[in-house]
mmCIF file of C-alpha atoms in Angstrom:
data_model
loop_
_atom_site.group_PDB
_atom_site.id
_atom_site.type_symbol
_atom_site.label_atom_id
_atom_site.label_comp_id
_atom_site.label_asym_id
_atom_site.label_seq_id
_atom_site.Cartn_x
_atom_site.Cartn_y
_atom_site.Cartn_z
ATOM 1 C CA MET Y 1 -31.881 12.428 -22.968
ATOM 2 C CA TYR Y 2 -30.815 9.680 -25.372
ATOM 3 C CA GLN Y 3 -27.094 9.216 -25.944
ATOM 4 C CA PHE Y 4 -26.517 9.030 -29.711
ATOM 5 C CA THR Y 5 -23.192 7.189 -29.395
ATOM 6 C CA GLY Y 6 -23.305 4.140 -31.667
ATOM 7 C CA CYS Y 7 -26.245 5.344 -33.730
ATOM 8 C CA PRO Y 8 -25.586 5.675 -37.477
ATOM 9 C CA CYS Y 9 -25.330 9.126 -39.014
ATOM 10 C CA SER Y 10 -28.425 9.642 -41.147
ATOM 11 C CA VAL Y 11 -26.259 10.726 -44.106
ATOM 12 C CA CYS Y 12 -23.033 8.691 -44.153
ATOM 13 C CA GLY Y 13 -24.248 5.772 -42.023
ATOM 14 C CA LYS Y 14 -21.101 5.705 -39.863
ATOM 15 C CA PRO Y 15 -21.657 5.173 -36.111
ATOM 16 C CA LEU Y 16 -21.589 8.382 -34.090
ATOM 17 C CA THR Y 17 -19.002 8.606 -31.310
ATOM 18 C CA ASP Y 18 -18.576 10.797 -28.246
ATOM 19 C CA THR Y 19 -15.858 12.743 -30.054
ATOM 20 C CA ASP Y 20 -18.113 13.695 -32.969
ATOM 21 C CA ASP Y 21 -19.834 17.049 -33.275
ATOM 22 C CA ILE Y 22 -23.422 15.773 -33.365
ATOM 23 C CA VAL Y 23 -26.500 17.684 -34.488
ATOM 24 C CA VAL Y 24 -30.098 16.500 -34.484
ATOM 25 C CA CYS Y 25 -33.000 17.411 -36.750
ATOM 26 C CA PRO Y 26 -35.419 19.576 -34.730
ATOM 27 C CA ASP Y 27 -38.402 18.090 -36.583
ATOM 28 C CA CYS Y 28 -37.897 14.335 -36.334
ATOM 29 C CA GLY Y 29 -34.851 13.875 -34.052
ATOM 30 C CA ALA Y 30 -32.571 12.165 -36.616
ATOM 31 C CA PRO Y 31 -28.865 12.502 -35.649
ATOM 32 C CA TYR Y 32 -26.028 13.587 -37.983
ATOM 33 C CA HIS Y 33 -22.389 14.488 -38.011
ATOM 34 C CA ARG Y 34 -22.474 18.276 -38.197
ATOM 35 C CA ALA Y 35 -20.367 18.218 -41.384
ATOM 36 C CA CYS Y 36 -22.724 15.678 -42.991
ATOM 37 C CA TYR Y 37 -25.795 17.706 -42.084
ATOM 38 C CA GLU Y 38 -24.295 20.942 -43.422
ATOM 39 C CA LYS Y 39 -23.233 19.167 -46.620
ATOM 40 C CA GLN Y 40 -26.708 17.666 -47.064
ATOM 41 C CA GLY Y 41 -28.353 21.014 -46.372
ATOM 42 C CA ALA Y 42 -31.520 19.495 -44.922
ATOM 43 C CA CYS Y 43 -32.799 16.457 -43.065
ATOM 44 C CA VAL Y 44 -32.880 13.351 -45.264
ATOM 45 C CA TYR Y 45 -36.338 12.593 -43.841
ATOM 46 C CA ALA Y 46 -37.717 16.041 -44.695
ATOM 47 C CA GLY Y 47 -40.319 14.511 -46.993
ATOM 48 C CA LYS Y 48 -41.798 12.567 -44.064
ATOM 49 C CA HIS Y 49 -41.978 15.422 -41.566
ATOM 50 C CA GLY Y 50 -45.478 16.460 -42.562
ATOM 51 C CA ALA Y 51 -46.735 12.931 -41.866
ATOM 52 C CA GLY Y 52 -45.546 13.054 -38.239
ATOM 53 C CA PHE Y 53 -42.436 10.927 -38.831
ATOM 54 C CA GLU Y 54 -40.201 10.551 -35.759
ATOM 55 C CA TRP Y 55 -36.729 9.036 -35.883
ATOM 56 C CA THR Y 56 -36.028 6.192 -33.456
ATOM 57 C CA PRO Y 57 -32.631 4.618 -32.742
ATOM 58 C CA PRO Y 58 -31.959 1.216 -34.326
ATOM 59 C CA ALA Y 59 -32.030 -1.805 -32.047
ATOM 60 C CA SER Y 60 -28.272 -2.306 -32.455
ATOM 61 C CA ALA Y 61 -27.600 1.141 -31.034
ATOM 62 C CA ARG Y 62 -29.941 0.620 -28.083
ATOM 63 C CA SER Y 63 -28.505 -2.763 -27.093
ATOM 64 C CA GLU Y 64 -25.629 -1.530 -25.003
ATOM 65 C CA ARG Y 65 -24.890 -0.861 -21.368
ATOM 66 C CA ARG Y 66 -22.751 2.054 -20.223
ATOM 67 C CA CYS Y 67 -20.425 1.352 -17.311
ATOM 68 C CA PRO Y 68 -21.100 3.874 -14.498
ATOM 69 C CA ASN Y 69 -17.495 3.563 -13.348
ATOM 70 C CA CYS Y 70 -15.476 4.212 -16.538
ATOM 71 C CA GLY Y 71 -18.187 5.048 -19.092
ATOM 72 C CA ALA Y 72 -17.242 2.276 -21.526
ATOM 73 C CA SER Y 73 -19.815 0.553 -23.762
ATOM 74 C CA ASN Y 74 -20.757 -3.063 -23.014
ATOM 75 C CA PRO Y 75 -23.321 -5.565 -24.355
ATOM 76 C CA GLU Y 76 -26.732 -5.108 -22.748
ATOM 77 C CA ASP Y 77 -26.589 -8.543 -21.078
ATOM 78 C CA ALA Y 78 -23.033 -8.083 -19.716
ATOM 79 C CA ALA Y 79 -22.591 -8.823 -16.001
ATOM 80 C CA ARG Y 80 -19.226 -7.035 -15.713
ATOM 81 C CA CYS Y 81 -17.577 -4.154 -17.552
ATOM 82 C CA SER Y 82 -15.082 -5.461 -20.103
ATOM 83 C CA HIS Y 83 -12.848 -2.431 -19.505
ATOM 84 C CA CYS Y 84 -12.610 -1.861 -15.749
ATOM 85 C CA GLY Y 85 -14.266 -5.006 -14.325
ATOM 86 C CA PHE Y 86 -17.116 -3.108 -12.608
ATOM 87 C CA THR Y 87 -19.995 -5.463 -11.653
ATOM 88 C CA PHE Y 88 -23.373 -4.333 -12.969
ATOM 89 C CA GLU Y 89 -26.475 -4.573 -10.850
ATOM 90 C CA ALA Y 90 -28.891 -7.361 -11.709
ATOM 91 C CA GLY Y 91 -31.733 -6.549 -14.051
ATOM 92 C CA PRO Y 92 -32.018 -4.929 -17.463
ATOM 93 C CA THR Y 93 -30.487 -1.569 -18.256
ATOM 94 C CA PRO Y 94 -33.024 1.247 -17.714
ATOM 95 C CA PRO Y 95 -34.387 2.563 -21.014
ATOM 96 C CA PRO Y 96 -33.050 5.876 -22.298
ATOM 97 C CA ARG Y 97 -34.760 8.823 -20.682
ATOM 98 C CA VAL Y 98 -35.785 10.253 -24.024
ATOM 99 C CA ASP Y 99 -38.075 7.250 -24.647
ATOM 100 C CA ALA Y 100 -40.212 8.202 -21.646
ATOM 101 C CA ASN Y 101 -40.335 11.788 -22.858
ATOM 102 C CA ARG Y 102 -41.403 10.717 -26.325
ATOM 103 C CA GLN Y 103 -44.081 8.418 -24.932
ATOM 104 C CA ALA Y 104 -45.444 11.351 -22.955
ATOM 105 C CA GLN Y 105 -45.311 13.487 -26.083
ATOM 106 C CA GLN Y 106 -47.145 10.868 -28.128
ATOM 107 C CA SER Y 107 -49.838 10.456 -25.478
ATOM 108 C CA ALA Y 108 -50.263 14.232 -25.466
ATOM 109 C CA GLY Y 109 -51.030 14.156 -29.184
ATOM 110 C CA GLY Y 110 -47.753 14.218 -31.127
ATOM 111 C CA PHE Y 111 -44.220 15.507 -31.114
ATOM 112 C CA ASN Y 112 -43.551 18.147 -28.437
ATOM 113 C CA TYR Y 113 -41.718 20.924 -30.272
ATOM 114 C CA ALA Y 114 -41.503 23.194 -27.228
ATOM 115 C CA ARG Y 115 -39.693 20.510 -25.222
ATOM 116 C CA LEU Y 116 -37.369 19.814 -28.142
ATOM 117 C CA TYR Y 117 -36.240 23.418 -28.425
ATOM 118 C CA GLN Y 118 -35.888 23.776 -24.657
ATOM 119 C CA GLU Y 119 -33.575 20.753 -24.604
ATOM 120 C CA ALA Y 120 -31.766 22.037 -27.693
ATOM 121 C CA GLN Y 121 -30.943 25.320 -25.960
ATOM 122 C CA GLY Y 122 -29.790 23.387 -22.899
ATOM 123 C CA GLY Y 123 -27.421 21.265 -24.996
ATOM 124 C CA GLY Y 124 -29.585 18.145 -24.956
ATOM 125 C CA TYR Y 125 -29.896 17.684 -28.756
ATOM 126 C CA TRP Y 126 -27.194 19.830 -30.336
ATOM 127 C CA GLN Y 127 -24.140 18.575 -28.530
ATOM 128 C CA SER Y 128 -20.405 18.247 -28.725
ATOM 129 C CA SER Y 129 -19.183 15.957 -25.977
ATOM 130 C CA ALA Y 130 -15.836 14.981 -24.521
ATOM 131 C CA ALA Y 131 -13.597 12.266 -25.853
ATOM 132 C CA SER Y 132 -14.950 8.742 -25.773
ATOM 133 C CA ALA Y 133 -14.180 6.576 -22.781
ATOM 134 C CA ASP Y 134 -12.620 4.132 -25.245
ATOM 135 C CA GLU Y 135 -10.203 6.691 -26.691
ATOM 136 C CA PRO Y 136 -6.645 6.513 -25.264
ATOM 137 C CA ILE Y 137 -5.486 9.438 -23.159
ATOM 138 C CA ASP Y 138 -1.744 10.094 -23.403
ATOM 139 C CA GLY Y 139 -1.524 6.777 -25.253
ATOM 140 C CA ILE Y 140 -3.012 4.879 -22.276
ATOM 141 C CA SER Y 141 -6.232 2.890 -22.504
ATOM 142 C CA ALA Y 142 -9.293 3.902 -20.490
ATOM 143 C CA GLU Y 143 -9.278 0.627 -18.546
ATOM 144 C CA ASP Y 144 -5.679 1.146 -17.366
ATOM 145 C CA TRP Y 145 -6.519 4.731 -16.370
ATOM 146 C CA ALA Y 146 -9.600 3.506 -14.500
ATOM 147 C CA ALA Y 147 -7.613 0.833 -12.657
ATOM 148 C CA TYR Y 148 -5.002 3.393 -11.584
ATOM 149 C CA LEU Y 149 -7.309 6.299 -10.705
ATOM 150 C CA GLY Y 150 -9.773 4.252 -8.687
ATOM 151 C CA PRO Y 151 -13.409 5.199 -7.926
ATOM 152 C CA ALA Y 152 -12.886 8.821 -9.021
ATOM 153 C CA SER Y 153 -11.878 7.728 -12.542
ATOM 154 C CA PRO Y 154 -15.056 8.908 -14.378
ATOM 155 C CA SER Y 155 -14.542 12.500 -13.250
ATOM 156 C CA TYR Y 156 -10.806 12.510 -13.929
ATOM 157 C CA LEU Y 157 -11.116 10.758 -17.282
ATOM 158 C CA ARG Y 158 -13.701 13.304 -18.406
ATOM 159 C CA ASP Y 159 -11.411 16.192 -17.423
ATOM 160 C CA PHE Y 160 -8.294 14.536 -18.891
ATOM 161 C CA ALA Y 161 -10.119 13.828 -22.147
ATOM 162 C CA GLN Y 162 -11.227 17.460 -22.425
ATOM 163 C CA MET Y 163 -7.682 18.664 -21.692
ATOM 164 C CA GLN Y 164 -6.252 16.348 -24.352
ATOM 165 C CA LYS Y 165 -8.938 17.223 -26.896
ATOM 166 C CA TYR Y 166 -8.447 20.985 -26.632
ATOM 167 C CA GLY Y 167 -4.735 20.994 -25.697
ATOM 168 C CA ARG Y 168 -5.400 22.618 -22.313
ATOM 169 C CA LYS Y 169 -3.218 22.386 -19.243
ATOM 170 C CA SER Y 170 -5.508 24.208 -16.823
ATOM 171 C CA SER Y 171 -8.552 22.647 -15.164
ATOM 172 C CA ILE Y 172 -9.647 23.982 -11.795
ATOM 173 C CA CYS Y 173 -9.154 21.613 -8.870
ATOM 174 C CA PHE Y 174 -10.695 22.911 -5.646
ATOM 175 C CA SER Y 175 -9.009 20.221 -3.541
ATOM 176 C CA ALA Y 176 -5.558 21.448 -4.595
ATOM 177 C CA LEU Y 177 -6.692 25.060 -4.221
ATOM 178 C CA LEU Y 178 -7.729 24.471 -0.601
ATOM 179 C CA PHE Y 179 -5.192 21.899 0.573
ATOM 180 C CA GLY Y 180 -2.142 22.619 -1.603
ATOM 181 C CA PRO Y 181 0.579 19.944 -1.388
ATOM 182 C CA LEU Y 182 -1.682 17.629 0.625
ATOM 183 C CA TYR Y 183 -3.795 17.045 -2.501
ATOM 184 C CA PHE Y 184 -0.766 15.686 -4.393
ATOM 185 C CA PHE Y 185 0.291 13.487 -1.473
ATOM 186 C CA TYR Y 186 -3.283 12.162 -1.295
ATOM 187 C CA ARG Y 187 -3.263 11.318 -5.039
ATOM 188 C CA LYS Y 188 0.288 9.835 -4.844
ATOM 189 C CA ALA Y 189 1.741 12.428 -7.241
ATOM 190 C CA TRP Y 190 5.053 12.516 -5.404
ATOM 191 C CA LYS Y 191 7.118 14.921 -7.538
ATOM 192 C CA PRO Y 192 4.624 17.829 -7.521
ATOM 193 C CA ALA Y 193 3.799 17.011 -3.885
ATOM 194 C CA PHE Y 194 7.360 17.503 -2.661
ATOM 195 C CA ALA Y 195 7.929 20.419 -5.045
ATOM 196 C CA PHE Y 196 4.921 22.387 -3.732
ATOM 197 C CA LEU Y 197 5.809 21.447 -0.148
ATOM 198 C CA ALA Y 198 9.340 22.811 -0.639
ATOM 199 C CA VAL Y 199 7.947 26.033 -2.125
ATOM 200 C CA ASP Y 200 5.561 26.429 0.824
ATOM 201 C CA LEU Y 201 8.378 25.975 3.325
ATOM 202 C CA LEU Y 202 10.569 28.457 1.450
ATOM 203 C CA LEU Y 203 7.812 31.086 1.398
ATOM 204 C CA ASN Y 204 7.271 30.618 5.138
ATOM 205 C CA LEU Y 205 10.968 31.176 5.879
ATOM 206 C CA PRO Y 206 10.744 35.016 6.285
ATOM 207 C CA ALA Y 207 7.956 34.611 8.847
ATOM 208 C CA LEU Y 208 9.977 32.017 10.768
ATOM 209 C CA LEU Y 209 13.064 34.239 10.786
ATOM 210 C CA GLU Y 210 10.903 37.110 12.021
ATOM 211 C CA LEU Y 211 9.811 34.955 14.963
ATOM 212 C CA LEU Y 212 13.466 34.329 15.829
ATOM 213 C CA VAL Y 213 14.184 38.073 15.797
ATOM 214 C CA LEU Y 214 11.111 38.985 17.864
ATOM 215 C CA SER Y 215 11.897 36.328 20.472
ATOM 216 C CA GLU Y 216 15.529 37.579 20.662
ATOM 217 C CA SER Y 217 16.858 34.154 19.781
ATOM 218 C CA ALA Y 218 20.600 33.513 19.603
ATOM 219 C CA PHE Y 219 19.957 32.057 16.140
ATOM 220 C CA ALA Y 220 18.246 35.203 14.831
ATOM 221 C CA PRO Y 221 19.766 36.574 11.604
ATOM 222 C CA ALA Y 222 21.298 40.031 11.471
ATOM 223 C CA ILE Y 223 18.317 41.483 9.650
ATOM 224 C CA SER Y 224 16.018 44.194 10.960
ATOM 225 C CA SER Y 225 12.491 43.260 11.960
ATOM 226 C CA SER Y 226 11.034 45.738 9.439
ATOM 227 C CA SER Y 227 12.985 44.118 6.588
ATOM 228 C CA LEU Y 228 11.792 40.668 7.599
ATOM 229 C CA LEU Y 229 8.234 41.967 7.833
ATOM 230 C CA PHE Y 230 8.485 43.295 4.276
ATOM 231 C CA LEU Y 231 9.893 39.961 3.057
ATOM 232 C CA ALA Y 232 7.101 38.106 4.866
ATOM 233 C CA GLN Y 233 4.489 40.271 3.109
ATOM 234 C CA LEU Y 234 6.057 39.547 -0.289
ATOM 235 C CA ALA Y 235 6.159 35.853 0.579
ATOM 236 C CA SER Y 236 2.474 35.983 1.526
ATOM 237 C CA ILE Y 237 1.588 37.420 -1.888
ATOM 238 C CA ALA Y 238 3.745 34.799 -3.616
ATOM 239 C CA SER Y 239 2.111 32.076 -1.508
ATOM 240 C CA PHE Y 240 -1.328 33.186 -2.697
ATOM 241 C CA ALA Y 241 -0.133 33.091 -6.321
ATOM 242 C CA VAL Y 242 1.264 29.585 -5.824
ATOM 243 C CA MET Y 243 -2.052 28.489 -4.298
ATOM 244 C CA VAL Y 244 -3.962 29.751 -7.352
ATOM 245 C CA LEU Y 245 -1.512 28.108 -9.772
ATOM 246 C CA SER Y 246 -1.754 24.866 -7.831
ATOM 247 C CA GLY Y 247 -5.538 24.896 -8.136
ATOM 248 C CA MET Y 248 -5.399 25.657 -11.872
ATOM 249 C CA PHE Y 249 -2.729 23.140 -12.935
ATOM 250 C CA ALA Y 250 -3.076 20.386 -10.307
ATOM 251 C CA LYS Y 251 -4.970 18.014 -12.615
ATOM 252 C CA TYR Y 252 -2.440 18.508 -15.411
ATOM 253 C CA LEU Y 253 0.443 17.764 -13.033
ATOM 254 C CA TYR Y 254 -1.400 14.770 -11.610
ATOM 255 C CA ARG Y 255 -2.148 13.538 -15.120
ATOM 256 C CA ARG Y 256 1.545 13.733 -16.090
ATOM 257 C CA SER Y 257 2.643 11.994 -12.911
ATOM 258 C CA ALA Y 258 0.036 9.238 -13.264
ATOM 259 C CA ALA Y 259 0.711 8.722 -16.981
ATOM 260 C CA GLY Y 260 4.426 8.244 -16.323
ATOM 261 C CA ARG Y 261 3.796 5.634 -13.647
ATOM 262 C CA ILE Y 262 1.161 3.816 -15.716
ATOM 263 C CA ARG Y 263 3.533 3.561 -18.686
ATOM 264 C CA ARG Y 264 6.267 2.078 -16.492
ATOM 265 C CA ILE Y 265 3.807 -0.463 -15.085
ATOM 266 C CA GLU Y 266 2.534 -1.332 -18.593
ATOM 267 C CA ALA Y 267 6.098 -1.932 -19.762
ATOM 268 C CA GLU Y 268 6.936 -4.100 -16.753
ATOM 269 C CA PHE Y 269 3.662 -6.053 -16.579
ATOM 270 C CA PRO Y 270 2.307 -6.795 -20.080
ATOM 271 C CA GLU Y 271 -0.116 -9.445 -18.788
ATOM 272 C CA LYS Y 272 -3.504 -7.756 -18.252
ATOM 273 C CA ALA Y 273 -4.641 -9.252 -14.928
ATOM 274 C CA GLN Y 274 -1.277 -8.736 -13.251
ATOM 275 C CA ARG Y 275 -0.966 -5.220 -14.679
ATOM 276 C CA GLU Y 276 -4.384 -4.181 -13.381
ATOM 277 C CA ALA Y 277 -3.552 -5.515 -9.912
ATOM 278 C CA VAL Y 278 -0.333 -3.481 -9.835
ATOM 279 C CA LEU Y 279 -2.128 -0.379 -11.162
ATOM 280 C CA ARG Y 280 -4.720 -0.596 -8.393
ATOM 281 C CA ALA Y 281 -2.030 -1.126 -5.772
ATOM 282 C CA GLN Y 282 0.195 1.749 -6.869
ATOM 283 C CA GLY Y 283 -2.619 4.094 -7.885
ATOM 284 C CA GLY Y 284 -5.653 5.333 -6.019
ATOM 285 C CA VAL Y 285 -5.171 7.524 -2.966
ATOM 286 C CA SER Y 286 -3.098 7.479 0.212
ATOM 287 C CA TRP Y 287 -4.386 8.818 3.517
ATOM 288 C CA ALA Y 288 -1.206 7.506 5.106
ATOM 289 C CA ALA Y 289 0.843 9.977 3.060
ATOM 290 C CA VAL Y 290 -1.393 12.864 4.178
ATOM 291 C CA VAL Y 291 -1.200 11.859 7.849
ATOM 292 C CA GLY Y 292 2.559 11.333 7.549
ATOM 293 C CA VAL Y 293 3.187 14.788 6.076
ATOM 294 C CA CYS Y 294 0.987 16.479 8.686
ATOM 295 C CA THR Y 295 2.816 14.620 11.449
ATOM 296 C CA LEU Y 296 6.220 15.623 10.082
ATOM 297 C CA MET Y 297 5.109 19.261 9.876
ATOM 298 C CA MET Y 298 3.986 19.167 13.509
ATOM 299 C CA VAL Y 299 7.308 17.637 14.572
ATOM 300 C CA ALA Y 300 9.199 20.261 12.554
ATOM 301 C CA GLY Y 301 7.179 23.005 14.257
ATOM 302 C CA ALA Y 302 8.003 21.569 17.672
ATOM 303 C CA VAL Y 303 11.719 21.401 16.811
ATOM 304 C CA PHE Y 304 11.666 24.992 15.551
ATOM 305 C CA SER Y 305 10.159 26.181 18.838
ATOM 306 C CA LEU Y 306 13.335 24.988 20.593
ATOM 307 C CA PHE Y 307 15.320 27.674 18.718
ATOM 308 C CA LEU Y 308 13.127 30.533 19.890
ATOM 309 C CA GLY Y 309 14.638 33.048 22.313
ATOM 310 C CA PRO Y 310 13.560 33.975 25.840
ATOM 311 C CA ASN Y 311 11.198 36.770 24.762
ATOM 312 C CA VAL Y 312 8.354 34.459 23.739
ATOM 313 C CA ASP Y 313 5.827 36.943 25.168
ATOM 314 C CA ALA Y 314 6.542 39.261 22.232
ATOM 315 C CA ILE Y 315 5.414 36.516 19.850
ATOM 316 C CA VAL Y 316 2.298 35.809 21.911
ATOM 317 C CA GLY Y 317 1.441 39.515 21.907
ATOM 318 C CA LEU Y 318 1.936 39.665 18.122
ATOM 319 C CA VAL Y 319 -0.391 36.696 17.563
ATOM 320 C CA ILE Y 320 -3.054 38.128 19.861
#
């Protein structure tokens, strides 16, 4: 499918962008801003449709290379992305996929209307895409975002752009849903990481106190086992709710955390090369943080076991 970004609208002549609501004539394939097409009321090439006219993109629109890392537009002969520094593979940019389709259609004896309408229903021709890779997100350029986010930047930038465009705060994140606070430690979002970790520890407190009571520990609180069991059940329900909320709002929280750090780095390092180096160093991911948190949790569990009472068999029987 051809990407119409950079092609002129067939009515107003202005280049189409990824943020525009683009529609395409089902007869000849000419692209328009939706508002321009509705104002015009018909394709400007309608008089040529009967003669088999087929719109083709101008050479200026085809002579570009999309960066696979950040999605930014570059000259066709560029060796590196001007936005994120990604090195392109040698050789010319592959032609748009739609050209091959159209060649097949022409060899089959003309314009393939069935294929056109199939692609139209699948969103191939009538499309409204996310914000452009060149459009700032939270006032931060795409290249600074890409430097900070690392290899996963295309996916995150697409989600962040959609969230900004539609004013959403929720965007499902399965990593946060499954791993909770560890996701935030991995992405170096320290504030939400420690906040969710503290909430997890707090919600596990009734279960830990119940273990002290069952083991007849000297440190057991003066609360009945049935009351602690009820509190542990409530905490389990709350823990599930927190897990769902974490999965729904993790990307928004990560976006806020990252945007704050990027702005501080931009203010401190105005020179581009130095700023990008600092962004890459302070951004990205951290396996060390994940391993460190897991190690601390294991140590905390070992320390807690020292406070258990003599009746450990009751706990073993409960687990079994």
